[in-house]
Amino acid sequence: MKIAIIGYYGHNNLGDELNLLEMMRLIRRQYPLASITVFSGGLPDLYYQVDYPLLLADRMTMDEYRQTLNGFDLLVIGGGGLVFLGVNYFDFLMEGLRVPYIFSRIGIDSSVVSEKVCEELKGVLSKAFDVTVRTTSDKELAKDMLNLSCEAVPEAIWNYEAKGHFYVYAGKKILVSLNAYASDFEAQLLEALTNLHSDNAILTLSMQDNATDFYHNMVSTPSTRFILPEAVSLHKKASFVASSSLVITSRLHAGLVALSHGTPALMLKSTPKVHFILKDLGLESLYVSEHLTKETLEPLLGDVSELRKELLEKARMMKERANTRIIPL
């Protein structure tokens, strides 16, 4: 069986690449002999070696892309937040495609809504063999905006298990991973971190290899922070996230990897997906919508043994739900 996976891959994005690895693991559990090819609109190379073909879709014309996809037995579109109600990224599915496709555990973004785009997406999704979304809020958006009934299934990345990392730094380890959507919090976070106890070690980690993330991490943390370089491997980055005392982030998957390993994650308001996942987990107390101060951080740097137990139990339930087949029978 020849399977193509289409999504936001090839960008050295920590969360999406980990999700891809877990998706492929689930697919290979179903079809051990399957041949899997990943299509990307991103980089021609990654910081790490992969054991699957990675093809650049944006190097092909639309006709070439459709012709190539028609050589597969199935297209898996997902995971990650791929459906934007303000722009249609799925022109290649609208005509000339003969191969069946599914949308797997996708996120839906309603930050911008276009009636024309919603009508186009209704057509694309209605022709899919199967559609699943990643949270209850995505499910509600699918019904309300796209007239689509589907199931909510947690992303495969919930199954990822990072190796523990031994920190050489003293005190609590606070890991900051921000993007442009957190710009309103930068001055607040810098002040809060500056006023914390000096024994704390503050680290920054960019989820993706671009200067934007690096910049927002820098301006929101004191000069004493430790910078984890971009070239740190995929699994090494994840080990830092999972082994921290506290993660402060506006990135969905940075928070998810932390929470799935029992690490408290303070998630700052960014795109709706950050709030969606905390609502599903019943952890809205970890969501910061407006104000962030030293007093916001201090309780999460004390005795959080009970919180860690709660997080690990919630993670166990999410893993159980996420550890299901990607391809419907």
Short mmCIF file of C-alpha atoms in Angstrom, two decimals:
data_model
loop_
_atom_site.label_atom_id
_atom_site.label_comp_id
_atom_site.label_asym_id
_atom_site.label_seq_id
_atom_site.Cartn_x
_atom_site.Cartn_y
_atom_site.Cartn_z
CA MET A 1 0.00 0.00 0.00
CA LYS A 2 1.36 3.40 -1.02
CA ILE A 3 0.40 6.19 1.37
CA ALA A 4 1.12 9.90 1.06
CA ILE A 5 1.05 12.15 4.12
CA ILE A 6 0.46 15.85 3.48
CA GLY A 7 0.94 18.53 6.12
CA TYR A 8 3.18 21.18 7.62
CA TYR A 9 6.33 19.10 7.43
CA GLY A 10 9.91 19.83 6.43
CA HIS A 11 10.02 23.10 8.38
CA ASN A 12 12.02 21.81 11.37
CA ASN A 13 8.92 22.46 13.47
CA LEU A 14 9.33 20.40 16.64
CA GLY A 15 5.68 19.64 17.31
CA ASP A 16 4.65 18.82 13.76
CA GLU A 17 7.66 16.59 13.15
CA LEU A 18 7.05 14.65 16.38
CA ASN A 19 3.41 14.30 15.44
CA LEU A 20 4.42 12.98 12.03
CA LEU A 21 6.66 10.32 13.59
CA GLU A 22 3.81 9.12 15.80
CA MET A 23 1.35 9.16 12.89
CA MET A 24 3.68 6.96 10.85
CA ARG A 25 4.09 4.60 13.80
CA LEU A 26 0.32 4.15 14.00
CA ILE A 27 0.01 3.68 10.24
CA ARG A 28 2.78 1.06 10.21
CA ARG A 29 1.07 -0.75 13.05
CA GLN A 30 -1.96 -1.07 10.76
CA TYR A 31 -0.02 -1.70 7.56
CA PRO A 32 3.51 -2.95 8.34
CA LEU A 33 4.48 -3.12 4.68
CA ALA A 34 3.09 0.27 3.70
CA SER A 35 5.29 2.62 1.70
CA ILE A 36 4.97 6.13 3.18
CA THR A 37 5.96 9.34 1.40
CA VAL A 38 5.72 12.76 3.05
CA PHE A 39 4.90 15.87 1.02
CA SER A 40 6.12 19.23 2.23
CA GLY A 41 5.97 22.83 1.22
CA GLY A 42 8.94 23.53 3.44
CA LEU A 43 12.65 22.97 3.46
CA PRO A 44 14.53 20.56 1.21
CA ASP A 45 16.52 19.36 4.20
CA LEU A 46 16.12 18.92 7.95
CA TYR A 47 18.55 19.15 10.85
CA TYR A 48 18.15 15.42 11.41
CA GLN A 49 18.06 12.27 9.32
CA VAL A 50 14.71 10.77 8.34
CA ASP A 51 13.90 7.29 7.08
CA TYR A 52 11.12 8.29 4.67
CA PRO A 53 10.99 10.10 1.31
CA LEU A 54 10.36 13.83 1.74
CA LEU A 55 9.10 15.49 -1.44
CA LEU A 56 8.71 19.22 -1.96
CA ALA A 57 5.22 19.92 -3.25
CA ASP A 58 5.98 23.55 -4.04
CA ARG A 59 8.54 22.45 -6.64
CA MET A 60 5.70 20.96 -8.72
CA THR A 61 3.03 22.55 -10.88
CA MET A 62 -0.56 21.81 -9.84
CA ASP A 63 -0.92 19.26 -12.64
CA GLU A 64 2.36 17.57 -11.68
CA TYR A 65 1.29 17.49 -8.03
CA ARG A 66 -2.08 15.91 -8.80
CA GLN A 67 -0.51 13.42 -11.19
CA THR A 68 2.03 12.43 -8.52
CA LEU A 69 -0.65 12.07 -5.83
CA ASN A 70 -2.78 9.92 -8.12
CA GLY A 71 0.00 7.34 -8.02
CA PHE A 72 -0.78 6.61 -4.35
CA ASP A 73 -3.44 4.40 -2.82
CA LEU A 74 -4.40 6.87 -0.08
CA LEU A 75 -3.69 10.45 0.98
CA VAL A 76 -3.56 11.27 4.70
CA ILE A 77 -3.91 15.01 5.29
CA GLY A 78 -2.88 15.94 8.84
CA GLY A 79 -2.24 16.26 11.64
CA GLY A 80 -1.85 19.76 12.92
CA GLY A 81 -3.92 22.88 12.40
CA LEU A 82 -4.32 22.75 8.64
CA VAL A 83 -7.85 24.03 8.05
CA PHE A 84 -8.09 27.82 8.02
CA LEU A 85 -11.54 29.28 7.48
CA GLY A 86 -10.02 32.36 5.87
CA VAL A 87 -7.88 30.67 3.21
CA ASN A 88 -8.11 27.41 1.27
CA TYR A 89 -4.86 25.46 1.03
CA PHE A 90 -6.49 22.48 -0.70
CA ASP A 91 -6.89 23.54 -4.33
CA PHE A 92 -5.18 20.31 -5.34
CA LEU A 93 -8.11 18.34 -3.93
CA MET A 94 -10.82 20.25 -5.77
CA GLU A 95 -10.51 18.64 -9.19
CA GLY A 96 -8.50 16.08 -11.12
CA LEU A 97 -7.73 13.89 -8.11
CA ARG A 98 -8.73 10.22 -8.28
CA VAL A 99 -7.12 8.83 -5.11
CA PRO A 100 -9.16 8.70 -1.87
CA TYR A 101 -8.12 11.00 0.96
CA ILE A 102 -8.76 11.46 4.67
CA PHE A 103 -8.30 14.41 7.00
CA SER A 104 -6.74 13.08 10.19
CA ARG A 105 -6.98 14.83 13.60
CA ILE A 106 -6.84 18.32 12.15
CA GLY A 107 -7.24 21.67 13.84
CA ILE A 108 -9.56 24.37 12.52
CA ASP A 109 -8.65 28.05 12.77
CA SER A 110 -11.47 30.60 12.76
CA SER A 111 -9.34 33.69 13.38
CA VAL A 112 -10.37 34.88 9.90
CA VAL A 113 -13.53 33.62 8.21
CA SER A 114 -14.41 33.87 4.51
CA GLU A 115 -17.79 32.64 3.26
CA LYS A 116 -16.22 31.73 -0.08
CA VAL A 117 -13.47 29.70 1.60
CA CYS A 118 -15.97 27.93 3.87
CA GLU A 119 -18.00 26.86 0.82
CA GLU A 120 -14.86 25.54 -0.86
CA LEU A 121 -13.82 23.67 2.28
CA LYS A 122 -17.28 22.15 2.60
CA GLY A 123 -16.83 20.68 -0.87
CA VAL A 124 -13.35 19.37 -0.13
CA LEU A 125 -14.24 17.85 3.25
CA SER A 126 -17.51 16.34 2.06
CA LYS A 127 -15.57 14.25 -0.47
CA ALA A 128 -13.10 12.95 2.12
CA PHE A 129 -13.35 9.28 3.02
CA ASP A 130 -13.00 10.23 6.69
CA VAL A 131 -12.50 13.39 8.76
CA THR A 132 -11.38 13.64 12.38
CA VAL A 133 -10.45 16.75 14.37
CA ARG A 134 -8.19 17.06 17.38
CA THR A 135 -10.36 18.80 20.02
CA THR A 136 -13.98 19.24 21.01
CA SER A 137 -13.84 22.93 20.04
CA ASP A 138 -12.60 21.96 16.55
CA LYS A 139 -15.52 19.55 16.34
CA GLU A 140 -17.95 22.35 17.19
CA LEU A 141 -16.35 24.63 14.58
CA ALA A 142 -16.62 21.88 11.96
CA LYS A 143 -20.33 21.56 12.67
CA ASP A 144 -21.12 25.27 12.96
CA MET A 145 -18.98 26.63 10.12
CA LEU A 146 -18.66 23.70 7.72
CA ASN A 147 -21.82 21.71 8.43
CA LEU A 148 -19.61 18.69 9.07
CA SER A 149 -20.19 16.05 11.74
CA CYS A 150 -16.98 14.32 12.79
CA GLU A 151 -15.19 12.79 15.77
CA ALA A 152 -12.61 14.48 17.98
CA VAL A 153 -9.48 12.30 18.32
CA PRO A 154 -6.34 13.58 20.09
CA GLU A 155 -3.25 14.07 17.94
CA ALA A 156 -0.80 11.20 17.67
CA ILE A 157 1.90 13.30 19.36
CA TRP A 158 0.28 12.47 22.72
CA ASN A 159 1.93 9.05 22.34
CA TYR A 160 5.43 10.50 22.06
CA GLU A 161 7.74 9.66 24.96
CA ALA A 162 10.75 11.93 25.39
CA LYS A 163 13.86 10.74 27.18
CA GLY A 164 14.66 12.53 30.42
CA HIS A 165 17.33 15.20 30.29
CA PHE A 166 19.68 15.85 33.19
CA TYR A 167 19.96 19.60 33.69
CA VAL A 168 23.29 20.83 34.98
CA TYR A 169 21.74 24.13 36.05
CA ALA A 170 20.78 24.73 39.68
CA GLY A 171 17.30 25.59 40.90
CA LYS A 172 14.05 25.31 38.99
CA LYS A 173 14.33 25.04 35.21
CA ILE A 174 11.98 27.44 33.39
CA LEU A 175 11.78 26.89 29.66
CA VAL A 176 10.34 29.66 27.46
CA SER A 177 9.13 28.96 23.93
CA LEU A 178 7.23 31.81 22.28
CA ASN A 179 6.17 32.98 18.85
CA ALA A 180 4.84 36.24 17.42
CA TYR A 181 1.38 35.66 18.82
CA ALA A 182 2.77 36.18 22.32
CA SER A 183 4.13 39.66 21.66
CA ASP A 184 1.60 41.26 24.03
CA PHE A 185 3.10 39.26 26.89
CA GLU A 186 6.78 39.97 26.26
CA ALA A 187 7.24 42.91 28.64
CA GLN A 188 5.14 41.22 31.33
CA LEU A 189 7.08 37.98 31.09
CA LEU A 190 10.45 39.73 31.13
CA GLU A 191 9.49 41.59 34.30
CA ALA A 192 8.09 38.47 35.97
CA LEU A 193 11.16 36.37 35.19
CA THR A 194 13.54 39.14 36.23
CA ASN A 195 11.88 39.41 39.64
CA LEU A 196 11.87 35.68 40.37
CA HIS A 197 14.32 34.07 42.79
CA SER A 198 17.84 34.15 41.34
CA ASP A 199 18.35 30.40 41.77
CA ASN A 200 16.01 29.67 38.88
CA ALA A 201 17.55 28.77 35.52
CA ILE A 202 15.75 30.24 32.50
CA LEU A 203 16.17 28.63 29.09
CA THR A 204 14.74 29.48 25.68
CA LEU A 205 13.85 27.04 22.92
CA SER A 206 12.58 27.87 19.44
CA MET A 207 10.09 25.38 18.03
CA GLN A 208 10.98 26.22 14.46
CA ASP A 209 14.11 27.32 12.66
CA ASN A 210 13.29 30.94 11.98
CA ALA A 211 14.53 34.23 13.33
CA THR A 212 11.04 35.27 14.44
CA ASP A 213 10.72 32.71 17.24
CA PHE A 214 14.29 33.42 18.32
CA TYR A 215 13.57 37.14 18.56
CA HIS A 216 10.41 36.75 20.65
CA ASN A 217 12.18 34.37 23.03
CA MET A 218 15.03 36.85 23.48
CA VAL A 219 13.01 39.99 24.19
CA SER A 220 10.82 38.21 26.76
CA THR A 221 13.63 36.75 28.88
CA PRO A 222 16.44 38.31 30.98
CA SER A 223 19.99 38.40 29.65
CA THR A 224 20.98 35.60 32.03
CA ARG A 225 18.92 33.06 30.09
CA PHE A 226 20.48 30.01 28.43
CA ILE A 227 19.75 29.70 24.70
CA LEU A 228 19.18 26.24 23.28
CA PRO A 229 20.53 26.43 19.71
CA GLU A 230 18.41 25.66 16.65
CA ALA A 231 20.64 22.77 15.63
CA VAL A 232 19.71 20.77 18.74
CA SER A 233 18.15 17.55 17.44
CA LEU A 234 14.42 16.89 17.37
CA HIS A 235 14.44 14.44 20.28
CA LYS A 236 16.92 16.49 22.32
CA LYS A 237 14.64 19.52 22.08
CA ALA A 238 11.72 17.42 23.26
CA SER A 239 13.77 16.11 26.19
CA PHE A 240 14.41 19.68 27.37
CA VAL A 241 10.68 20.46 27.21
CA ALA A 242 9.65 17.29 29.05
CA SER A 243 12.30 17.62 31.77
CA SER A 244 11.77 21.27 32.71
CA SER A 245 10.20 22.40 35.96
CA LEU A 246 7.89 24.81 34.14
CA VAL A 247 7.24 25.58 30.47
CA ILE A 248 5.93 29.00 29.44
CA THR A 249 4.73 28.99 25.88
CA SER A 250 2.39 30.30 23.23
CA ARG A 251 3.10 27.22 21.08
CA LEU A 252 0.51 24.44 21.18
CA HIS A 253 2.88 21.50 20.87
CA ALA A 254 5.44 22.85 23.34
CA GLY A 255 2.67 22.93 25.91
CA LEU A 256 1.33 19.55 24.83
CA VAL A 257 4.70 17.78 25.10
CA ALA A 258 5.22 19.32 28.53
CA LEU A 259 1.77 18.36 29.84
CA SER A 260 1.98 14.85 28.41
CA HIS A 261 5.11 14.27 30.53
CA GLY A 262 3.64 15.74 33.71
CA THR A 263 5.42 19.09 33.37
CA PRO A 264 3.29 22.16 34.17
CA ALA A 265 2.88 24.40 31.14
CA LEU A 266 1.63 27.96 31.39
CA MET A 267 0.08 28.60 27.98
CA LEU A 268 -0.26 32.19 26.79
CA LYS A 269 -3.11 33.37 24.61
CA SER A 270 -2.18 33.05 20.95
CA THR A 271 -4.22 31.34 18.24
CA PRO A 272 -7.44 29.61 19.41
CA LYS A 273 -5.86 26.14 19.40
CA VAL A 274 -3.97 26.82 22.65
CA HIS A 275 -7.20 27.47 24.51
CA PHE A 276 -8.95 24.56 22.77
CA ILE A 277 -6.61 21.94 24.20
CA LEU A 278 -6.70 23.31 27.76
CA LYS A 279 -10.51 23.35 27.65
CA ASP A 280 -10.54 19.67 26.64
CA LEU A 281 -8.13 18.84 29.46
CA GLY A 282 -10.00 20.85 32.08
CA LEU A 283 -6.83 22.86 32.70
CA GLU A 284 -7.98 26.39 31.96
CA SER A 285 -6.21 27.54 35.12
CA LEU A 286 -2.99 27.18 33.09
CA TYR A 287 -4.27 29.54 30.39
CA VAL A 288 -3.14 33.18 30.51
CA SER A 289 -5.47 35.43 28.53
CA GLU A 290 -4.30 38.90 29.60
CA HIS A 291 -2.03 39.47 32.60
CA LEU A 292 1.12 37.61 33.59
CA THR A 293 3.09 38.50 36.72
CA LYS A 294 5.65 37.01 39.10
CA GLU A 295 2.71 35.89 41.23
CA THR A 296 1.37 33.92 38.25
CA LEU A 297 4.58 31.90 38.07
CA GLU A 298 5.45 31.36 41.73
CA PRO A 299 2.77 28.73 42.58
CA LEU A 300 3.99 26.61 39.65
CA LEU A 301 7.56 26.73 40.97
CA GLY A 302 6.67 25.42 44.41
CA ASP A 303 5.39 21.98 45.37
CA VAL A 304 3.47 20.82 42.30
CA SER A 305 3.52 17.09 43.07
CA GLU A 306 -0.29 16.88 43.07
CA LEU A 307 -0.52 18.83 39.84
CA ARG A 308 2.01 16.52 38.21
CA LYS A 309 -0.07 13.51 39.23
CA GLU A 310 -3.13 15.16 37.71
CA LEU A 311 -1.27 15.96 34.50
CA LEU A 312 0.05 12.41 34.14
CA GLU A 313 -3.43 10.97 34.66
CA LYS A 314 -4.90 13.28 32.03
CA ALA A 315 -2.03 12.40 29.72
CA ARG A 316 -2.69 8.70 30.22
CA MET A 317 -6.30 9.17 29.11
CA MET A 318 -5.27 11.26 26.10
CA LYS A 319 -2.65 8.72 25.08
CA GLU A 320 -5.24 5.96 25.25
CA ARG A 321 -7.52 7.89 22.91
CA ALA A 322 -4.66 8.98 20.65
CA ASN A 323 -3.23 5.48 20.31
CA THR A 324 -5.88 4.43 17.79
CA ARG A 325 -5.68 3.75 14.09
CA ILE A 326 -5.11 6.61 11.69
CA ILE A 327 -6.75 4.94 8.71
CA PRO A 328 -10.40 3.90 9.18
CA LEU A 329 -11.29 0.34 8.27
#
